[in-house]
Structure formats: structure tokens, C-alpha cells
Coordinates of C-alpha atoms in Angstrom, one line a residue:
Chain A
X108 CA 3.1 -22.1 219.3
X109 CA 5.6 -19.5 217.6
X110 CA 7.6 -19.5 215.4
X111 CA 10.4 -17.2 214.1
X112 CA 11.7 -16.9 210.7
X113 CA 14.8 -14.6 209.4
X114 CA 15.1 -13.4 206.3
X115 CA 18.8 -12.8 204.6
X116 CA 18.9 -14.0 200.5
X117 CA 19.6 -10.3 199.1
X118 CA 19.3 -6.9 200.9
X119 CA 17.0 -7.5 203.5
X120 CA 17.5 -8.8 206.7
X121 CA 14.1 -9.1 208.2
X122 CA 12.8 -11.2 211.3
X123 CA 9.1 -12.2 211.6
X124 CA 7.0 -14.4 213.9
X125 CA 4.2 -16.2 213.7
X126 CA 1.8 -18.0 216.0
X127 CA 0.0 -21.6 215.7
X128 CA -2.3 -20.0 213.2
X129 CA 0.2 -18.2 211.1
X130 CA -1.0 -14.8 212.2
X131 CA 1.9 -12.2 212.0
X132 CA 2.8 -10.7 215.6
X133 CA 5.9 -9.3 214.4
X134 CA 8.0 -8.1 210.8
X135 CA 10.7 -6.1 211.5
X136 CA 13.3 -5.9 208.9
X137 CA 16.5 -3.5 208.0
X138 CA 17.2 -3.2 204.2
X139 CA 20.5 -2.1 203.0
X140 CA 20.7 0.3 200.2
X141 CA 23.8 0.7 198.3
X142 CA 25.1 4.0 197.9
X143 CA 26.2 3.6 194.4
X144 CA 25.6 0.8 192.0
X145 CA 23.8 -2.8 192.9
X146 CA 23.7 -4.8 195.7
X147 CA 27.5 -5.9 197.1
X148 CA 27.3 -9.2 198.3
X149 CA 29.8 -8.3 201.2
X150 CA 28.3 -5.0 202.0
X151 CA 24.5 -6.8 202.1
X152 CA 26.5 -9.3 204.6
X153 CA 28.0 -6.3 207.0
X154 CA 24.7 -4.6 206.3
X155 CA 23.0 -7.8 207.8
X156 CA 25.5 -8.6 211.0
X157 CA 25.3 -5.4 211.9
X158 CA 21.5 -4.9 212.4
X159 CA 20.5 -8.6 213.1
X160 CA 20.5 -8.4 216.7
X161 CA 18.6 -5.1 216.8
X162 CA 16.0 -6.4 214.0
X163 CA 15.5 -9.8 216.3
X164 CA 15.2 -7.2 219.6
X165 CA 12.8 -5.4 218.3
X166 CA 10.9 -8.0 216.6
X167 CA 10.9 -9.7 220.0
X168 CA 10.0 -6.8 221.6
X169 CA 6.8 -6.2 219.2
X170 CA 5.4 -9.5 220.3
X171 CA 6.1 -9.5 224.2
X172 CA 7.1 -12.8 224.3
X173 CA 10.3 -14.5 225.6
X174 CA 13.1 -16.3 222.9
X175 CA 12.0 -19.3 225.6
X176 CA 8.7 -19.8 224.5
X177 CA 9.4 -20.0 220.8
X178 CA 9.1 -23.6 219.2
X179 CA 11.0 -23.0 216.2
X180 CA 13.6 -21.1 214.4
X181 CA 12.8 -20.6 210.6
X182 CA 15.4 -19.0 208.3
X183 CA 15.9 -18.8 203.9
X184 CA 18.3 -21.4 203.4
X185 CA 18.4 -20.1 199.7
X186 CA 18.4 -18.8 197.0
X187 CA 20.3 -15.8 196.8
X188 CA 23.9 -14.3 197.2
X189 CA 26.0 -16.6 199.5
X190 CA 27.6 -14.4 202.3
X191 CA 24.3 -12.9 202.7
X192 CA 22.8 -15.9 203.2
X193 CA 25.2 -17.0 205.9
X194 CA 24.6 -14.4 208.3
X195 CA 20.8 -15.1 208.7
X196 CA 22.1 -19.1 208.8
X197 CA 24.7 -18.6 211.7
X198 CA 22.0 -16.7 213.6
X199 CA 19.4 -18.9 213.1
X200 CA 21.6 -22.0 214.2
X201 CA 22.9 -20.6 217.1
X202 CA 19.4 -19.4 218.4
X203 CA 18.0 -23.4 217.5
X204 CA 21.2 -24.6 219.1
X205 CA 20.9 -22.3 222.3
X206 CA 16.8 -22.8 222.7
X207 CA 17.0 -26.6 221.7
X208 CA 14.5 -26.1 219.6
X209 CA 13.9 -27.6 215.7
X210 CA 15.6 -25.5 212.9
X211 CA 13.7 -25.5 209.7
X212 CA 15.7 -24.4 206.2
X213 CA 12.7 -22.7 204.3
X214 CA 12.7 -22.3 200.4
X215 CA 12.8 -18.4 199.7
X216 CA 10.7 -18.3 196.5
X217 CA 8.6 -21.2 198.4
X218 CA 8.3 -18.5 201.2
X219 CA 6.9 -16.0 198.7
X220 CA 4.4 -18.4 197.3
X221 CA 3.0 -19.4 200.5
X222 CA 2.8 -16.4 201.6
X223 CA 0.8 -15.4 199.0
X224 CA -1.2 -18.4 199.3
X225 CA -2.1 -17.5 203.0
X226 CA -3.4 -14.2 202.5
X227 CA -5.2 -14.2 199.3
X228 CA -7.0 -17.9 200.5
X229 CA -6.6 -19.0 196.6
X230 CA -7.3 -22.6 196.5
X231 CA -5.3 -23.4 193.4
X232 CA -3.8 -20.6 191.6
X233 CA -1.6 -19.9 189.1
X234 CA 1.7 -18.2 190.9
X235 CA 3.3 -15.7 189.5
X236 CA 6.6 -15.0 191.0
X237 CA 8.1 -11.2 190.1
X238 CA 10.9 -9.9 191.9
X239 CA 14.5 -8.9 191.7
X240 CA 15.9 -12.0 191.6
X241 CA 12.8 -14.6 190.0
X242 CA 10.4 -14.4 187.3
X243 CA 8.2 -17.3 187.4
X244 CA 5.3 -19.1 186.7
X245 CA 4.4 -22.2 188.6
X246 CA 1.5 -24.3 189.9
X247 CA 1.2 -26.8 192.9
X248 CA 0.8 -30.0 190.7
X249 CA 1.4 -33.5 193.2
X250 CA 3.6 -31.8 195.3
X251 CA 5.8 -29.9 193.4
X252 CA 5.7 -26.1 192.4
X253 CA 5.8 -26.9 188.3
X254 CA 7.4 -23.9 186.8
X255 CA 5.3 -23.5 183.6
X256 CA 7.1 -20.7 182.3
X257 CA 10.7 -18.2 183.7
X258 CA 13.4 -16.0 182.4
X259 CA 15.8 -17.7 180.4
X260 CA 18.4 -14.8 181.3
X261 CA 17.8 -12.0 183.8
X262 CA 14.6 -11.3 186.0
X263 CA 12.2 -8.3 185.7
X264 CA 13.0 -6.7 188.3
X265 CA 16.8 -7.5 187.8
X266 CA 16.0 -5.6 184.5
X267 CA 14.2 -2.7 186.0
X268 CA 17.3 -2.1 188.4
X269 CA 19.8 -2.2 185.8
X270 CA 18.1 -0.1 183.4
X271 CA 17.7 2.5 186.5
X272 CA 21.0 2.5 187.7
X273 CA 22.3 3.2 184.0
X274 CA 19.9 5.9 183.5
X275 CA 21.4 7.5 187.6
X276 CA 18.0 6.7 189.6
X277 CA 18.5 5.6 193.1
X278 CA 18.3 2.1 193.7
X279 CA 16.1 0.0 193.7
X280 CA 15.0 1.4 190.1
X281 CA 11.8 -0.1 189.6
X282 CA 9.7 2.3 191.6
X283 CA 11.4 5.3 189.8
X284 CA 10.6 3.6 186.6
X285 CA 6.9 2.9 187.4
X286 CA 6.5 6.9 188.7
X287 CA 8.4 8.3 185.5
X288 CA 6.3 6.6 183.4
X289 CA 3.2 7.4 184.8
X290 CA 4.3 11.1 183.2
X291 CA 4.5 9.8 179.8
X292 CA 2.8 11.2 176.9
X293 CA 1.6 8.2 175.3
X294 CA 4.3 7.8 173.1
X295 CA 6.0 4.2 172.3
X296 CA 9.3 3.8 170.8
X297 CA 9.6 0.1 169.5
X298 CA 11.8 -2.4 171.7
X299 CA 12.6 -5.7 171.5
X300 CA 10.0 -8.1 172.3
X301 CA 11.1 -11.8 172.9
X302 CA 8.8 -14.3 174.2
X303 CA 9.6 -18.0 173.7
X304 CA 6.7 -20.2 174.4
X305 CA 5.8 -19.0 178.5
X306 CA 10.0 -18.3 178.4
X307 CA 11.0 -14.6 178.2
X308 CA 14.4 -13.0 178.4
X309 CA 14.8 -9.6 179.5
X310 CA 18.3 -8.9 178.2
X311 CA 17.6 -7.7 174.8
X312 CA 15.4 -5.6 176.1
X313 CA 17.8 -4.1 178.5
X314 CA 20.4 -3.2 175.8
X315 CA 18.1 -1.5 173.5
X316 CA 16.6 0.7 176.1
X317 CA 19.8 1.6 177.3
X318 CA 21.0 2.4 173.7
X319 CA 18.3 4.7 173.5
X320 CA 19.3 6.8 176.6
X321 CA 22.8 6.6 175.0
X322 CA 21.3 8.6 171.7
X323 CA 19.6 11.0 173.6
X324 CA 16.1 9.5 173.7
X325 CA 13.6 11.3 176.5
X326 CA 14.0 9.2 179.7
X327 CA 10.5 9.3 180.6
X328 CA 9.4 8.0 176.8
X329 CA 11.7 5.4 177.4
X330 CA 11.0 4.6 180.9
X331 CA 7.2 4.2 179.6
X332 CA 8.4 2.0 176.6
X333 CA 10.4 -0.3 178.7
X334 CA 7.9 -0.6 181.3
X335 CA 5.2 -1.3 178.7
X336 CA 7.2 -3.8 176.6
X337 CA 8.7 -5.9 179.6
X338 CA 5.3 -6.5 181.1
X339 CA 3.4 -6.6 178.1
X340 CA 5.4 -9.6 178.0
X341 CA 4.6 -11.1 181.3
X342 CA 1.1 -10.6 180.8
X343 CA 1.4 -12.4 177.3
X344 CA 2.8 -15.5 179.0
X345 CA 0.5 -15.1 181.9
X346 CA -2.2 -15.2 179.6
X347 CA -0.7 -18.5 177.6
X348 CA -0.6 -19.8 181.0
X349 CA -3.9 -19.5 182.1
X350 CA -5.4 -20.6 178.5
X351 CA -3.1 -23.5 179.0
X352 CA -4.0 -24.7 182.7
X353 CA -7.2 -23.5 182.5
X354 CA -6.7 -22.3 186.3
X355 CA -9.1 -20.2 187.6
X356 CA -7.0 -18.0 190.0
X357 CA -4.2 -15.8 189.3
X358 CA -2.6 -15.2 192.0
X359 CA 1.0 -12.5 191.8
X360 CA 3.6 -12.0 194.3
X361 CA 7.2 -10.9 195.0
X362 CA 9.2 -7.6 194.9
X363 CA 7.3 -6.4 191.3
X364 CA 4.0 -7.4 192.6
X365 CA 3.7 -3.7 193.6
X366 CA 3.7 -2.3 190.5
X367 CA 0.6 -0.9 189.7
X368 CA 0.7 -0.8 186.0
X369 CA 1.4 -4.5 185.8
X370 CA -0.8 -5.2 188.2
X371 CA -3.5 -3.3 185.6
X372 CA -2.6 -5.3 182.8
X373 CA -2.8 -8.5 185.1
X374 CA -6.3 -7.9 186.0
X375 CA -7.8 -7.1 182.2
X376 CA -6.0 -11.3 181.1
X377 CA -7.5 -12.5 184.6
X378 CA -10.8 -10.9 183.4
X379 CA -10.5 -12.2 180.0
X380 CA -10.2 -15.5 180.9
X381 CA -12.6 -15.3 184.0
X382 CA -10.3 -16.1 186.5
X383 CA -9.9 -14.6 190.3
X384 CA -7.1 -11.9 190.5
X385 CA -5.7 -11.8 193.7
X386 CA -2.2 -10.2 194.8
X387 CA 0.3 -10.2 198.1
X388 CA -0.7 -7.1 199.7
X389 CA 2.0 -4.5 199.0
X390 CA 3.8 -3.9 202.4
X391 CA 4.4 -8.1 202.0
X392 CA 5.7 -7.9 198.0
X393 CA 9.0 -7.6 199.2
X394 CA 11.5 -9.7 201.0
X395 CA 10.1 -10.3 204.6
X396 CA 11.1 -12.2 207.7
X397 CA 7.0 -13.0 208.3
X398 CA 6.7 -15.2 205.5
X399 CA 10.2 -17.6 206.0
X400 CA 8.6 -17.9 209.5
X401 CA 5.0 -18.8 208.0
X402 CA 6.6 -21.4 205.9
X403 CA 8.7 -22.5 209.0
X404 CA 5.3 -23.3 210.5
X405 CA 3.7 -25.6 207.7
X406 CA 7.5 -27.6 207.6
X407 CA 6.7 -27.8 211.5
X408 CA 3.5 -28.9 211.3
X409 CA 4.7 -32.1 208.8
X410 CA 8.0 -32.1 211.3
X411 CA 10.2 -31.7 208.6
X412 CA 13.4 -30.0 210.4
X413 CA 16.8 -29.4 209.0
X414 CA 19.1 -31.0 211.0
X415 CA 22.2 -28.7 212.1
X416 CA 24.5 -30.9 209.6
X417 CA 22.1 -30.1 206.8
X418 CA 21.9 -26.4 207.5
X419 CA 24.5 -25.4 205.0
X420 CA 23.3 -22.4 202.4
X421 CA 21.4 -23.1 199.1
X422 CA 22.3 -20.5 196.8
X423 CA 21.2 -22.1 194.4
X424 CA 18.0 -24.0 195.4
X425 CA 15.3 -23.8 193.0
X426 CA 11.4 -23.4 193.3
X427 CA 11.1 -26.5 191.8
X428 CA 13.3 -28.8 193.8
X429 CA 11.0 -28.6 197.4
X430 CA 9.1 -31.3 197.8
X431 CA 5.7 -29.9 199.2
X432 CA 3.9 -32.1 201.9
X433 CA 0.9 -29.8 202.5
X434 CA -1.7 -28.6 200.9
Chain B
X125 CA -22.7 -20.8 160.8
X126 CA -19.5 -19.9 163.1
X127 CA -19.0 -21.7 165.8
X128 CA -16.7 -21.4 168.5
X129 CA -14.0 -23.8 168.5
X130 CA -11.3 -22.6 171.6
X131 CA -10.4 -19.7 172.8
X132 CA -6.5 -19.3 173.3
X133 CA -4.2 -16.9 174.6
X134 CA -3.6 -15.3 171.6
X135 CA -6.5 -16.1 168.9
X136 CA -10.6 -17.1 168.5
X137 CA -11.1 -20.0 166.3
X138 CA -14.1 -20.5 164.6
X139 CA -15.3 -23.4 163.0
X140 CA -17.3 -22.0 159.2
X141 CA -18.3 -22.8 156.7
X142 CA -16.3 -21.8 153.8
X143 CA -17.1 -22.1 150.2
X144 CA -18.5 -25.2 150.7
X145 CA -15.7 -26.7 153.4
X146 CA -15.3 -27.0 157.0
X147 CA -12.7 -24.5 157.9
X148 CA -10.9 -23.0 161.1
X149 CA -11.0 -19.2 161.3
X150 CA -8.5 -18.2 163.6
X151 CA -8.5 -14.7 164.4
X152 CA -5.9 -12.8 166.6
X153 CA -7.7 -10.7 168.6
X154 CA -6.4 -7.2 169.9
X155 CA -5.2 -7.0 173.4
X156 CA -6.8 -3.5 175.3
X157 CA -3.6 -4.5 178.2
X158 CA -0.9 -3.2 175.4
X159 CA 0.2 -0.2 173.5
X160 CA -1.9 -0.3 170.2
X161 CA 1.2 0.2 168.3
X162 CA 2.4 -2.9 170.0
X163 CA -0.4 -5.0 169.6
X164 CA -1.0 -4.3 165.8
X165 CA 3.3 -4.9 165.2
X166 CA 2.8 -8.7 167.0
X167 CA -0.5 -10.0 165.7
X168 CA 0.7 -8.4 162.4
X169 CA 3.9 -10.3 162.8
X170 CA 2.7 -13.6 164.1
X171 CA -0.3 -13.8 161.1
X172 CA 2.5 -13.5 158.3
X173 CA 5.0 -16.0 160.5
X174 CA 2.2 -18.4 161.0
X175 CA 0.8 -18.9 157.7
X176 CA 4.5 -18.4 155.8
X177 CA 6.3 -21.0 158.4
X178 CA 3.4 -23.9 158.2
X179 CA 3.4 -23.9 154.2
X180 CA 7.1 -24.5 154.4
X181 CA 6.6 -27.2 157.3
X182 CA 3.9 -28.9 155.2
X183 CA 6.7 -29.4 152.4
X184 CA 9.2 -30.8 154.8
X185 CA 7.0 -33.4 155.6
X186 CA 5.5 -32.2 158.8
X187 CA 1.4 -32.6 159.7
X188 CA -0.4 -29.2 159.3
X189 CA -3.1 -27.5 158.1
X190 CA -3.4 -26.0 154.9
X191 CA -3.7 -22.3 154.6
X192 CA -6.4 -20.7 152.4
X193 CA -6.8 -17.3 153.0
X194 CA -5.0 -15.0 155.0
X195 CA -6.4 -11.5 155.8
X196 CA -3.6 -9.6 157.6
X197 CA -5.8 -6.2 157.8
X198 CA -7.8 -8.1 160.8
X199 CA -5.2 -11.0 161.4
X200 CA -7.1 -13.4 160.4
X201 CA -6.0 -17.2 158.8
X202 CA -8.7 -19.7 157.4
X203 CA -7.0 -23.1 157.6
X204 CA -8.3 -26.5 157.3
X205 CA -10.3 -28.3 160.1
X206 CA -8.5 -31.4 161.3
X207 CA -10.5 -33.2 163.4
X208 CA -8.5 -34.6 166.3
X209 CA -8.2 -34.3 169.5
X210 CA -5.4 -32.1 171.2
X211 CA -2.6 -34.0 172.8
X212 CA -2.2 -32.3 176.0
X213 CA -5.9 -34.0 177.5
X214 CA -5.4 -36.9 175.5
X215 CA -2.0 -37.9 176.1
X216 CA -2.5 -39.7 179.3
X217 CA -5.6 -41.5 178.4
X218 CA -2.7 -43.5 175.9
X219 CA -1.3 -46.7 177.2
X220 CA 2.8 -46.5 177.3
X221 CA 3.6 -47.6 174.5
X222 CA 1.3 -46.0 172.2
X223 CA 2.6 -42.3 174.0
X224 CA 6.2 -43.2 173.4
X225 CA 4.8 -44.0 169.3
X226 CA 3.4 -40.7 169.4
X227 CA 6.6 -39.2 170.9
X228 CA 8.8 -40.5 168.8
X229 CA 6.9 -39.2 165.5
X230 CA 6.9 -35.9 167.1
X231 CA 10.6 -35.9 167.4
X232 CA 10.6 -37.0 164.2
X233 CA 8.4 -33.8 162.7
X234 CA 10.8 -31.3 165.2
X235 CA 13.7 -32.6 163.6
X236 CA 11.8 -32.0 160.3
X237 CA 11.5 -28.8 161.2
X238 CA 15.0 -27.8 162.3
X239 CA 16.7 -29.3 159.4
X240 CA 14.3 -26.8 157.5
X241 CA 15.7 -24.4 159.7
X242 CA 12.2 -23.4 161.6
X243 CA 11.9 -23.3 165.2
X244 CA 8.5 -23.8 165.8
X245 CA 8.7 -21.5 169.5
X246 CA 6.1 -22.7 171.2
X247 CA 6.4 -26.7 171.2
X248 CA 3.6 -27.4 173.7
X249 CA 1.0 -30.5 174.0
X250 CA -1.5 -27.8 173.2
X251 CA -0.2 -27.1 169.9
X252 CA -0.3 -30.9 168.7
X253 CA -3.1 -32.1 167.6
X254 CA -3.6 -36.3 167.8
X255 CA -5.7 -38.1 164.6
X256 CA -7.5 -41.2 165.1
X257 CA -5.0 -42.6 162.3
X258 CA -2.0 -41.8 164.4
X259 CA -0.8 -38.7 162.9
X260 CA 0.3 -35.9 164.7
X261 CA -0.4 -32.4 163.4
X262 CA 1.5 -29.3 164.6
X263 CA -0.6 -26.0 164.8
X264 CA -0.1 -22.8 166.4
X265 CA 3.1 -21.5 164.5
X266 CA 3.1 -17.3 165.7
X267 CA 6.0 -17.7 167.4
X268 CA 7.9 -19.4 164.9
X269 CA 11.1 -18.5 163.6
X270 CA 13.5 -19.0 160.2
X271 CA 16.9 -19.4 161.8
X272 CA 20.2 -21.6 161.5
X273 CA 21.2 -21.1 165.3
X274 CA 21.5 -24.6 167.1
X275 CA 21.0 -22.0 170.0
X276 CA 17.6 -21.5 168.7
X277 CA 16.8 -25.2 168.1
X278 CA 18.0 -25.9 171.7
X279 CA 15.6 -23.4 173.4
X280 CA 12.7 -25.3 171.2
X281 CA 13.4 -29.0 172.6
X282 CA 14.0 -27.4 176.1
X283 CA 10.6 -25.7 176.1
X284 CA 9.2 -29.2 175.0
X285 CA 11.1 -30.6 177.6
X286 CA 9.7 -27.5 180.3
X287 CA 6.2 -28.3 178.9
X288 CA 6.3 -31.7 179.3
X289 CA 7.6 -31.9 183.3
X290 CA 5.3 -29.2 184.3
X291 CA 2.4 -30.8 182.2
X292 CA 2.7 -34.4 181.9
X293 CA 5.2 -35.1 185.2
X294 CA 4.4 -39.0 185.4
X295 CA 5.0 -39.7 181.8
X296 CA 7.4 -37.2 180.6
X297 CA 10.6 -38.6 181.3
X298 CA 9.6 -41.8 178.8
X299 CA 7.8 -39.5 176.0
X300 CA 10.9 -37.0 176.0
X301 CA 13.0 -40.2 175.8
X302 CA 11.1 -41.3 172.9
X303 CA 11.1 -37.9 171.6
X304 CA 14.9 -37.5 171.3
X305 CA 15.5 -41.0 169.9
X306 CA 13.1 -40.1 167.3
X307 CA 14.8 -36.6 166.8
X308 CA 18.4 -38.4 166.7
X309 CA 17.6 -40.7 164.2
X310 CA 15.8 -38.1 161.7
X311 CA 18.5 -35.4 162.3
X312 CA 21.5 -37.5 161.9
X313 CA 24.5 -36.0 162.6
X314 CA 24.7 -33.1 164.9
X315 CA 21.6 -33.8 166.9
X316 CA 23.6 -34.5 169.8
X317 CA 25.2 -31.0 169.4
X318 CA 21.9 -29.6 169.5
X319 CA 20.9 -32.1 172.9
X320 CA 24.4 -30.8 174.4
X321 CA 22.7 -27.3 173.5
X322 CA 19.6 -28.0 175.5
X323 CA 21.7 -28.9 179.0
X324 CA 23.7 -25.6 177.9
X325 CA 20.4 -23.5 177.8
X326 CA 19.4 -24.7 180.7
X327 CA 22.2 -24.1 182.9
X328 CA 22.2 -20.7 182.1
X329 CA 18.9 -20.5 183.8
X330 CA 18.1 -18.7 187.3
X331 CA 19.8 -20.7 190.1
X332 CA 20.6 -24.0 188.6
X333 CA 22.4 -26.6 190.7
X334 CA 21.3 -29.7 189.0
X335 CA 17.7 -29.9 187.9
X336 CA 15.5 -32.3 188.9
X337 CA 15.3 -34.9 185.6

């Protein structure tokens, strides 16, 4: 059995496929990077029509099968920016439509989790969700991903890219951040800190870092400072959490995943509170096309396919709201 | 003697013996995953919110523990021992009608709190504690505020609210129920500003259609 999954929320367009077993035989994916500023939602669309066929040819290709002998066409019905979204949609339709085979409409942040799940083998872990567009804590409680704790405003990684592209780093900031403040001297200049309960918000934050650039403040001191207030956060609600589920497997995935610093702090709660750190390996933090089609496969296995007058875009669709029949 | 008594996110507590009492010594113990300067600003912080925020709580009316000492050099509060149980493992061991009592007291005691202008910041069942009488005492006040924002009051009820659907997802839709009736009728007027405050709050979340209630 195969299935193939495509990926389309934000600025990846990525096509993956997986067999009976959920092993990867292909992840191709074409990201677009805007040349000034964030993401444009139109651009990411063009971005995406334009390279979908050569991402599903060569994905295709990797695997040396046929588009005959797939069983099932997987693709992120949501969240994330609506015209993006609809490219990966009309291609997956007209491939389920043309192979009369079942479509499935897979949760992106589900995806992620799953994903995780798969390759770390936790049993019941503690997810934390880190990316450009979530920040989120959640555990599979009677099938439903309970979010425990999230952003009440922006995500972290949101954050990160903001903060970059007001201080002129190429997008996607966070990995500039992480490797300017790894030159740091060691010196902190206070930022807002706001934790609320295992809330945060990030937009505070923001503000005052960028204030400080405004008054002349040393971008890789304030690189460091950002970096070590935002996750000092995280961890803080990570680690409220944990002492409040008393689950003994952290388990972190998304887009920020791969930042090694946070990933650091992470470990030490995990340690302190004797749980099992585990992490998505880094080349699958980010969006991927492997991991909708990995998800495709457990909604195939409970045969729980979105019928063609259901397959309208979720932009949307929260963690929370997908009903989990495995497991 | 010092015994262990839990060990939370934040703080130790010890169980001691204290110039003759039972007492909780809860100590806020440095964190090696932040900047020092960090570390020693919040449990510095948190120490002086805590033990200022649950006096004034105690005089509205609200179940905590009375503060003895506080030693803000090590962040350290000795407080009295309250023996109960915490809410959050006993809660569903309660037959319905007795968890909607207990709900509607607490709502009661939040609304307390508000009209004292306190947020309380972390309104979770770990943070009440359940007496045999009944009683419901409120502990774990770091993250408390003084404010007169309804924005603030409506992030407190909507963490209850979070902590209750993620913790307590058969029952929570009855206790939060109970909760806000016992809220309304404490508060009085402009409580149901503060409710249209929560539904606010949470729309602003990260991709919110309609949430599941």
C-alpha cells in the first residue's frame, strides 16, 4: 500500500510517500523564500503552482512506482494561509478524482505530532508543538489532542521571523538569530517576560527587542537576549506542564524544534523531572509532504476519507478539533 | 524533620517543623536552563507577589494560607500546612453534585479576588486545595497580579476554563457552569462584561473558527 501526501499551509510545497508501514520512500519539497519581507500569501500560491508538478515528478520518480499503484491521496486541509492551501487541495483532488482512489484531508499540526510520534516511538508524551505558525502544548487524552498550554498572540517562531526581518536578516530569521547568538558575550539586557499560567504571548516581547535595535543596542546582545527570554519561557511552561501531567515523555516538534539552544534548555526540565526527551529529527522539524502522507495512512487504516464535497480548505482548523481514532 | 511535600515546576515544599507548628516551606529553586540574571529577577519577583497577593486574598475572604516568614535572599515562604487534598486528583472521585458545590465556591473566591483587583494567573486544579469541611483553599499565587483590567480578569477565567477541558474533559462543562454562576452572583454587575471578555480573549487565539465547548 502507498500513500501520497502534499504539503501546502505556508511556504512549502512538499510531496511525500509512504508505504503500508509508514516508511518514507519519497520527500521532495520546494520552499519559496520571499525576497523581501514575510511570506505573501499569493506569491507562496504561484510559488506552489508553479513547482507542484515537478515536486510530485520527482517524488514519483524517487520511489519507482506508478501514480496507478497508489491507494490514496493525502493532502493539509488546514491550517494555514488560504490560497496556499488551495493549490495543494486542487492537486490532490484531481489526482484522487483521476486514480479513483480515497482522498483524505489531514490536520497539519496533527501531521506534525504524528509525525513526531512515529519516529521518536514515545508512547504518551507530552507534544510540544514550535513552529512559525503554532506554539503548543498538548497531550492525546480520549481522543483528542488537549492543548494544555499556546500563545495567546503570535507564535515563536512567528516572533523570531519578525524580529529578524526588522533587524534586515534574510528570512526565515530564526536560524540567523540562533547563530548570532551563539556569538554573544554573556550579556542579558532585561525583556519582557510574560507567562500566564502554561499561556505565553510573544508580542511584548517583540516590541521591546525591536525598541532596543531602534536605540542602538548591539544586535548580537540582543539577539542572545531575545533568544534566551522567549524560550526561557517555553521551557517555564514546559516544565509546569510536565509537573502538572506528570508525563514521562517530552516529546518536541515543528519548525523551532531545530533550534539547538532550546532544545538544551528542553533537555535540563526533561532531566529535572525524569522524563524521556525525544525530538523530530531535524531534516523533518519543518513543513514536509512525508508526514501529511503518514497521517494519510493512519486516517486510511480507520477508513476515514474526505469525500470530494468535504474537501474544502480549513484555514482555520485547530489541533484540538480532530477527533483521533488511533492510538 | 523536613520532609518532602511536592515538587512543582517552580518550587520544593517541605513539610517542618517550625517553632513548634507544622509549616510548608516552599522554596523557589534556581533554574541552571536560564540566564542567572533572569532567574534571580522572577523567583525574586514571584516570592514578594506570592506572599504580598495571598495576605490581601485572605482579607477578601478567600481560603489561603497564612504567611509567616518570608526570606527573599533564598526565595523562600513558610506558610501554614493545610491539610487537604489537591483538587485536580480528587475532583473526579466527587459525585456531580458535590463537584458543581465545589465549583461554584470557587467562582465565588475568583470573583473575590477580581473585585480586589488580583488576578490570581495561574487558576489551575493544582493550585486548589479541597478540605474535608468543604473549603476550598487557593495556593500558588507567583504569577499573580494587582490590576483593574477586565482584560486581565478575562485571561484568568479562560485559563480555568483551558485547564479544566484539557484536565477534567468529562466534567468540565458542568463545573465551569457552576463556576460562572457562582462568579455572576458574587461579582454582580459587570461579570457578564468580564464573560464577554473571556469569548473575546479567546478568539484572538491561533486559528479560531469556533471552539469546541
Amino acid at each position: 500500500m502507498f500513500v501520497l501526501g502534499i504539503e501546502s499551509t505556508a511556504h512549502t510545497l512538499g510531496v511525500g510517500i509512504v508505504d503500508a508501514d509508514g516508511k518514507i520512500l519519497a520527500d521532495v519539497k520546494s520552499v519559496y523564500s520571499p525576497t523581501e519581507g514575510g511570506i505573501h500569501p499569493r506569491e507562496a500560491a504561484e510559488h506552489h503552482q508553479q513547482s507542484c508538478l515537478l515536486v510530485l515528478k520527482d517524488a514519483m520518480d524517487q520511489t519507482g512506482i506508478s501514480l496507478r499503484q497508489l491507494d490514496a491521496i493525502a493532502f493539509s486541509q488546514g491550517p494555514g494561509l488560504p490560497p496556499a492551501l488551495r493549490v495543494g487541495a486542487v492537486m490532490a483532488r484531481a489526482l484522487a478524482y483521476t486514480l479513483k482512489i480515497p482522498l483524505l484531508g489531514v490536520n497539519h499540526c496533527v501531521a506534525h505530532v504524528e509525525q513526531a510520534r512515529f519516529f521518536s516511538k514515545a508512547e504518551r508524551p507530552l507534544v510540544v508543538y514550535l513552529s512559525g505558525g503554532n506554539t503548543q502544548l498538548t497531550t492525546l487524552e480520549s481522543n483528542r489532542y488537549r492543548i494544555f498550554g499556546e500563545t495567546l498572540d503570535i507564535a515563536l517562531g512567528n516572533m523570531l521571523d519578525m524580529f529578524g526581518r526588522a533587524a534586515k536578516l534574510a528570512h526565515p530569521g530564526g536560524p540567523k538569530i540562533e547563530e548570532l547568538a551563539r556569538k554573544a558575550d554573556g550579556t542579558y539586557l532585561p525583556l519582557p517576560y510574560t507567562v500566564k499560567g502554561m499561556d505565553l504571548a510573544f508580542s511584548g516581547l517583540l516590541t521591546a527587542a525591536k525598541r532596543l535595535l531602534k536605540e542602538g543596542a548591539d544586535l548580537v546582545t540582543v539577539c542572545y537576549s531575545l533568544q534566551e527570554t522567549a524560550f526561557a519561557m517555553v521551557t517555564e511552561v514546559v516544565e509546569r506542564a510536565l509537573a502538572h501531567t506528570q508525563r514521562t515523555e517530552l516529546l518536541v516538534t515543528g519548525g523551532v524544534a531545530a533550534n539547538k539552544r532550546l532544545r538544551e534548555m528542553l533537555q535540563i526540565v526533561a532531566k529535572n523531572h525524569s522524563a524521556r526527551f525525544a525530538s523530530v529529527p531535524p531534516k523533518y522539524a519543518g513543513d514536509n509532504g512525508a508526514m501529511i502522507a503518514y497521517t494519510g495512512l493512519l486516517l486510511q487504516r480507520e477508513q476515514i476519507e474526505t469525500p470530494l464535497s468535504a474537501s474544502h480548505v480549513m484555514p482555520k482548523w485547530r489541533l484540538d478539533q480532530v477527533k483521533i481514532e488511533w492510538h | 524533620m523536613s520532609v518532602v511535600l511536592a515538587k512543582g515546576a517552580e518550587a520544593m515544599l517541605f513539610l517542618e517543623q517550625w517553632y513548634g507548628i507544622r509549616v510548608v516551606r516552599k522554596h523557589r529553586i534556581p533554574k541552571s536552563y536560564r540566564v542567572e540574571s533572569l532567574d534571580k529577577r522572577l523567583r525574586h519577583e514571584r516570592t514578594i507577589r506570592e506572599a504580598r497577593t495571598i495576605n490581601v486574598a485572605k482579607r477578601a475572604g478567600v481560603p489561603t494560607p497564612i504567611i509567616y516568614s518570608v526570606n527573599l535572599e533564598t526565595a523562600t515562604i513558610i506558610m501554614e500546612y493545610i491539610e487537604a487534598n489537591r483538587l485536580m486528583e480528587h475532583l473526579e472521585t466527587l459525585s456531580s453534585s458535590k463537584q458543581q458545590k465545589v465549583f461554584k465556591q470557587i467562582g465565588k473566591s475568583v470573583a473575590l479576588l477580581h473585585h480586589t483587583h488580583i488576578c490570581h494567573g495561574d487558576l489551575t486544579t493544582s493550585n486548589m486545595l479541597l478540605h474535608t469541611s468543604g473549603k476550598v483553599y487557593f495556593i500558588d499565587f507567583g504569577l499573580a497580579t494587582t490590576t483593574h483590567s477586565i482584560e486581565d480578569y478575562g485571561t484568568d477565567i479562560h485559563l480555568l476554563r483551558r485547564a479544566l477541558n484539557s484536565t477534567h474533559h468529562t466534567s468540565w462543562r458542568e463545573c465551569f457552569n457552576a463556576f460562572k454562576d457562582g462568579y455572576q452572583n458574587e461579582y454582580g454587575r459587570g461579570a457578564s462584561r468580564i464573560f464577554r471578555q473571556v469569548e473575546a480573549i479567546e478568539s484572538r487565539g491561533r486559528y479560531i473558527t469556533e471552539r469546541i465547548r
